[in-house]
mmCIF file of C-alpha atoms in Angstrom:
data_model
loop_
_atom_site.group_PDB
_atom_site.id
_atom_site.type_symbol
_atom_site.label_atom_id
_atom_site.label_comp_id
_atom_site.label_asym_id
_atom_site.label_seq_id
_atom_site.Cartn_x
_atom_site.Cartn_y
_atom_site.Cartn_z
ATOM 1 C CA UNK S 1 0.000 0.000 0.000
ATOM 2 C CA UNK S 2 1.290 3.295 -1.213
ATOM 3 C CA UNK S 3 1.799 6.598 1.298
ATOM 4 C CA UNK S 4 0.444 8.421 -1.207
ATOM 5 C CA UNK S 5 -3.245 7.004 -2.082
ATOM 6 C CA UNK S 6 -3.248 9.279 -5.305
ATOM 7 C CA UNK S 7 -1.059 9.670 -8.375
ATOM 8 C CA UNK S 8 -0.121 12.743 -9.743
ATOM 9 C CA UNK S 9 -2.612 14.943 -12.565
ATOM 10 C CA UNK S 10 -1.900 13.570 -15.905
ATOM 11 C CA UNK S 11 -0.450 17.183 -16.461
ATOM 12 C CA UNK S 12 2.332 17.064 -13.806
ATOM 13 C CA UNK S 13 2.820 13.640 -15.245
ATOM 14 C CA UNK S 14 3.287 14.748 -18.872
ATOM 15 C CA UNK S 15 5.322 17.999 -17.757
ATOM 16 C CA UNK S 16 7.511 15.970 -16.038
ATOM 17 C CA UNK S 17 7.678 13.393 -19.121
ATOM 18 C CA UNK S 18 7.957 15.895 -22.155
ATOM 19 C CA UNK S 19 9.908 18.479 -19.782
ATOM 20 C CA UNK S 20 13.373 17.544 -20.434
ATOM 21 C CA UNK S 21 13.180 17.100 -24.179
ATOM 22 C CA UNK S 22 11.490 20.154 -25.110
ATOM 23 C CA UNK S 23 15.359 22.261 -25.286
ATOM 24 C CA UNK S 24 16.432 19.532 -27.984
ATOM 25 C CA UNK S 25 12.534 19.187 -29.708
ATOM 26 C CA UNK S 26 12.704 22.461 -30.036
ATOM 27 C CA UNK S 27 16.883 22.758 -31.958
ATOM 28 C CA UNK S 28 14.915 19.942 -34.414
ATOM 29 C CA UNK S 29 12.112 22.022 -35.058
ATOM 30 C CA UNK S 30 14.370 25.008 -35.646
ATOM 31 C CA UNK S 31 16.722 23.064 -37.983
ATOM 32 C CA UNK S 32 13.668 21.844 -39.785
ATOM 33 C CA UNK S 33 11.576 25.073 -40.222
ATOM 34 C CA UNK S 34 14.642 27.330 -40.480
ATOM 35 C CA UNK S 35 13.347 29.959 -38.076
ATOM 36 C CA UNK S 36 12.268 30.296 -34.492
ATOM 37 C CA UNK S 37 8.583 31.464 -35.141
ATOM 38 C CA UNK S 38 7.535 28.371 -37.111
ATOM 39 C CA UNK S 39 9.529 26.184 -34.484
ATOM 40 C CA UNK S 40 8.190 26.969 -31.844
ATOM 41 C CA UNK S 41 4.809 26.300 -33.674
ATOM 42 C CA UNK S 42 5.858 22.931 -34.256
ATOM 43 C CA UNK S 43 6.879 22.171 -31.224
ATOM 44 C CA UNK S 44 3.613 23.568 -29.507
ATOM 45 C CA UNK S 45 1.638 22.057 -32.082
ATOM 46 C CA UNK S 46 3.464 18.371 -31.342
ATOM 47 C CA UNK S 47 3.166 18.981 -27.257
ATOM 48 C CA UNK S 48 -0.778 19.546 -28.042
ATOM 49 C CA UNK S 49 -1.339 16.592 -30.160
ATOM 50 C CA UNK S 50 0.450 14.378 -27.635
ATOM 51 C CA UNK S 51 -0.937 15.492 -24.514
ATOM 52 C CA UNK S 52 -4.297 13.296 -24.944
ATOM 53 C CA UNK S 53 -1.777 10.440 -25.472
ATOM 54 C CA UNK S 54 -0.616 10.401 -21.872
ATOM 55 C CA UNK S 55 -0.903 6.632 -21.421
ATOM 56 C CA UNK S 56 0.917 6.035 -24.795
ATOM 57 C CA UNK S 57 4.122 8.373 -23.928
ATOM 58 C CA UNK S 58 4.015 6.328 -20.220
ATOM 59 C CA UNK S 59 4.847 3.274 -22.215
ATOM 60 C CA UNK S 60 7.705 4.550 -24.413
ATOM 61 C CA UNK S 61 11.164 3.095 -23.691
ATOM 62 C CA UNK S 62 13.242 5.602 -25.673
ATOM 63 C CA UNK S 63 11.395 9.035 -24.949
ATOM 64 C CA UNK S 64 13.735 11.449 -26.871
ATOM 65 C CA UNK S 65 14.078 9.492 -30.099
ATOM 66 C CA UNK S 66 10.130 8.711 -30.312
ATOM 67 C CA UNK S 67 9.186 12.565 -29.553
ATOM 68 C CA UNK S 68 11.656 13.378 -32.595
ATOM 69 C CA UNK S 69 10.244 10.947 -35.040
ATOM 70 C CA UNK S 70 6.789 12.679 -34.206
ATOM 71 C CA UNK S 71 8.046 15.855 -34.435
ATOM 72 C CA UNK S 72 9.608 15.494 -37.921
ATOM 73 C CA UNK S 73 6.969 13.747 -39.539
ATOM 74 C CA UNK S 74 4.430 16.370 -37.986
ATOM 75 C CA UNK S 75 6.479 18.919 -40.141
ATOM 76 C CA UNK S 76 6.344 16.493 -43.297
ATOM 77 C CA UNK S 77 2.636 16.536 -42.923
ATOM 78 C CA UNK S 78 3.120 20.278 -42.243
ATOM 79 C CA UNK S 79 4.973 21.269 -45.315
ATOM 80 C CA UNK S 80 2.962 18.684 -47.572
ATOM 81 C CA UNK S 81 -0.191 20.735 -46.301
ATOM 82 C CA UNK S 82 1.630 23.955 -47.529
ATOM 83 C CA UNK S 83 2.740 22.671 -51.019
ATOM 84 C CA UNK S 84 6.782 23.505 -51.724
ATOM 85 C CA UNK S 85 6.848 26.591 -49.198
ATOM 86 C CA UNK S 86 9.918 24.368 -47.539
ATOM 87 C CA UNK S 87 11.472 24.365 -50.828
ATOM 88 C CA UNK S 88 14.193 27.474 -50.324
ATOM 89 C CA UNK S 89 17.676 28.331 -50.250
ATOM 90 C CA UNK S 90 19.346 27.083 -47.199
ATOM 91 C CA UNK S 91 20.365 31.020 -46.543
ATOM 92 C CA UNK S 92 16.997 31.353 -45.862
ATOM 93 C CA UNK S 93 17.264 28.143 -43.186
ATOM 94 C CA UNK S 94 19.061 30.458 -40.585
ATOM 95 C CA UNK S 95 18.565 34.213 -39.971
ATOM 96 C CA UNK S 96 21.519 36.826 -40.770
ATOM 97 C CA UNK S 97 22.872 36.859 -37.433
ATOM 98 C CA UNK S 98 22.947 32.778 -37.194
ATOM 99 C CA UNK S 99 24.707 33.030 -41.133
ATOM 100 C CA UNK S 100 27.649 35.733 -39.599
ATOM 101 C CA UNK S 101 28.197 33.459 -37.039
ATOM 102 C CA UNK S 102 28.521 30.052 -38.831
ATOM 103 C CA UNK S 103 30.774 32.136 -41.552
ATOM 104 C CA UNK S 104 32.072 33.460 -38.544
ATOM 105 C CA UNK S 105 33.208 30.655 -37.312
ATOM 106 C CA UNK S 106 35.353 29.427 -40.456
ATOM 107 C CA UNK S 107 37.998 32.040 -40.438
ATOM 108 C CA UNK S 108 41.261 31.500 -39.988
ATOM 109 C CA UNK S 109 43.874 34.686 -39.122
ATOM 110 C CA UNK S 110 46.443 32.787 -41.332
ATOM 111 C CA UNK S 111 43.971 31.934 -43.939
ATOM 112 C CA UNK S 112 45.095 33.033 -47.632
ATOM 113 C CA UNK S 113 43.051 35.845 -49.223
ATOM 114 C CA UNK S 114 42.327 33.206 -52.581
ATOM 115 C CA UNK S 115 40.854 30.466 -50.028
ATOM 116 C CA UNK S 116 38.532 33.461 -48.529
ATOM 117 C CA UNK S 117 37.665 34.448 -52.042
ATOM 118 C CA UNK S 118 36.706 30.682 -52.668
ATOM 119 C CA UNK S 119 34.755 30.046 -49.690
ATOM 120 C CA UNK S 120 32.881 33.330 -50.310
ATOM 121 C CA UNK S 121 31.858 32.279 -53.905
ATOM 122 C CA UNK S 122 31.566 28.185 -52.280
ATOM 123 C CA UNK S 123 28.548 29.828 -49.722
ATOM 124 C CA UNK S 124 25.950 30.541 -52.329
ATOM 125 C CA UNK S 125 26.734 27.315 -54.570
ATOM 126 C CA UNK S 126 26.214 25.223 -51.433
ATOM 127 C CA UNK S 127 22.942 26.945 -50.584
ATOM 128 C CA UNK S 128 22.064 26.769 -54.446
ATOM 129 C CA UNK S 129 23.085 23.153 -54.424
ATOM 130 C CA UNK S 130 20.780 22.038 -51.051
ATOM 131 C CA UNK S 131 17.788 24.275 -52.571
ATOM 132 C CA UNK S 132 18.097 21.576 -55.081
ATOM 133 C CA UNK S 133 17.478 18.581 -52.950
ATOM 134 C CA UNK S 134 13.594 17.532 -51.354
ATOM 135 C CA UNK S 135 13.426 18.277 -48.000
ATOM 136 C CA UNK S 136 13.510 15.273 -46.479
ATOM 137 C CA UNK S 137 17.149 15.133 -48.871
ATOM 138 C CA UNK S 138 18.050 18.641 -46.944
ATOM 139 C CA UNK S 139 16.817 17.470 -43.602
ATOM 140 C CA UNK S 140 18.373 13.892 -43.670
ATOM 141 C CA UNK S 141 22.017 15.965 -44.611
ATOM 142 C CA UNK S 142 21.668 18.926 -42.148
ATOM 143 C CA UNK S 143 20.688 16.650 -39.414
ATOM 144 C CA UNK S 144 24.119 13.868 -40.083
ATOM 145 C CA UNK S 145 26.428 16.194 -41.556
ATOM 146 C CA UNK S 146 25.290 19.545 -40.459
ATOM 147 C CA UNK S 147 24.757 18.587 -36.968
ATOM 148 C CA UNK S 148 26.071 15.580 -36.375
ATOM 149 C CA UNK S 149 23.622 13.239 -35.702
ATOM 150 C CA UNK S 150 24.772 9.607 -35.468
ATOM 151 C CA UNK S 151 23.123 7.314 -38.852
ATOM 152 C CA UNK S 152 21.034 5.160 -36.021
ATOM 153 C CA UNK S 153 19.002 8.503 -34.540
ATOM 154 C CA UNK S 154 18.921 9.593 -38.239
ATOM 155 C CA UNK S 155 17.284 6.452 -39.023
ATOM 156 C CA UNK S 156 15.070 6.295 -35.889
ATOM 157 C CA UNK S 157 13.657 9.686 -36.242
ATOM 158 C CA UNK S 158 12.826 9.207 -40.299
ATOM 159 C CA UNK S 159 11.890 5.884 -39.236
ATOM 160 C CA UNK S 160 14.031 4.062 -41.898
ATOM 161 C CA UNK S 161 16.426 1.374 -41.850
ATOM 162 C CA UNK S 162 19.658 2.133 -40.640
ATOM 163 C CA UNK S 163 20.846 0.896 -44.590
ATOM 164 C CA UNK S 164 18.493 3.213 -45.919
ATOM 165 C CA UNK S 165 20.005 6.028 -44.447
ATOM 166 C CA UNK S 166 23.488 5.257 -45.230
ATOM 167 C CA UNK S 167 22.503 5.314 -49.312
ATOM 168 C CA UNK S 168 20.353 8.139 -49.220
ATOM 169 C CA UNK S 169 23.362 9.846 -47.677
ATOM 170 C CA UNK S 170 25.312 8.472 -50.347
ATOM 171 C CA UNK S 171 23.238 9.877 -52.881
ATOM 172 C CA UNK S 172 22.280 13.321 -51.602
ATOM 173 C CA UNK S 173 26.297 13.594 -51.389
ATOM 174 C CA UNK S 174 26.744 12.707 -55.014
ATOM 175 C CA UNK S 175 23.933 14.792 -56.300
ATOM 176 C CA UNK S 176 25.341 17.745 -54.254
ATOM 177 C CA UNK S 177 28.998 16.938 -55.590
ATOM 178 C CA UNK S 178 27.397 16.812 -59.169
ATOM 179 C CA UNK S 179 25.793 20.192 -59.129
ATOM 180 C CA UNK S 180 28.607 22.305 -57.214
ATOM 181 C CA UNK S 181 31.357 20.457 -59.900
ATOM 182 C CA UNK S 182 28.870 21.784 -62.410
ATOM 183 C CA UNK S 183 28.981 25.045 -61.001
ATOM 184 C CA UNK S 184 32.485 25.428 -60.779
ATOM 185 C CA UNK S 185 33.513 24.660 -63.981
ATOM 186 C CA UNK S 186 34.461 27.412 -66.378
ATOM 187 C CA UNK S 187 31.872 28.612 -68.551
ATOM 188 C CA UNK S 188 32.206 27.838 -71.865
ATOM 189 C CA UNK S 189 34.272 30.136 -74.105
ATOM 190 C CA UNK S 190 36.710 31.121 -71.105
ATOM 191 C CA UNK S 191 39.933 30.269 -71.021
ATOM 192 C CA UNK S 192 42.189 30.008 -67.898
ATOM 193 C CA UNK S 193 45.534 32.244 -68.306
ATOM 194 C CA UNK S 194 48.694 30.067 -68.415
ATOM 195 C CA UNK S 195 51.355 32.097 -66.922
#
């Protein structure tokens, strides 16, 4: 027999369930959307649509990696609603300040002026070359190679095989290699100096 003849409101116990991931739901849904109005959106939208499903979220093992997988294909469903809208440059993923500090964060004091020159004209190719790809393409690379996300979680949260990850990473690499080898080539009818 228990001290404590009650249990606690189903909201304490799904505050104290969805609590701790709501920091890290909330870096997905900003990674995803690409700015903080429409993530936090998501996320409230997600911590709505689960709260009826108490007795569910009681019974998950893995909390984090379940919340995420809702999460993500909340904002499929989301952007499938909305048509393409998700379809944009991926300078349009992070606001100016975030951009300055990611470029920020590349420089080098003993860095030569040509390898600035080439990152600065690299910046907009790469954010031609991942408007290119679907978003689940863009998501599926910004969430491994962007931020670092082992292939298991990957595959967890897109709820694929661990396999199917690994090729689709594979080929969103290729088809990003393809288009930024296309785009640095020379146009046609140039020709490179030789001395």
């Amino acid at each position: 027999m228990s001290i404590f003849p009650f249990r606690p409101s189903a909201q304490k116990r799904f505050q104290r369930l969805v609590q701790p991931h709501l920091e890290g739901l909330y870096a997905f849904a900003y990674r995803l959307t690409g700015n903080r109005q429409d993530a936090e959106d998501l996320v409230q939208d997600v911590v709505v649509k689960l709260y009826p499903r108490l007795s569910e979220l009681e019974g998950v093992e893995q909390l984090r990696p379940w919340l995420n997988r809702v999460l993500y294909r909340h904002f499929i469903d989301t952007v499938r609603r909305r048509g393409r809208r998700a379809d944009r440059p991926a300078s349009e993923l992070m606001d100016s300040e975030s951009q300055a500090d990611w470029f920020d964060s590349l420089e080098s004091d003993d860095e030569a002026p040509e390898r600035v020159l080439d990152r600065e004209k690299l910046g907009p190719m790469l954010d031609q070359a991942l408007a290119q790809l679907s978003p689940d393409q863009r998501t599926l690379l910004l969430l491994h190679d962007v931020d670092g996300w082992r292939q298991e979680d990957v595959a967890e949260v897109l709820g694929v095989a661990v396999g199917t990850v690994k090729s689709r990473l594979h080929r969103c690499r290729a088809a990003l290699r393809k288009y930024l080898q296309h785009s640095m080539e020379p146009e046609a009818g140039t020709r490179r100096l030789e001395e």
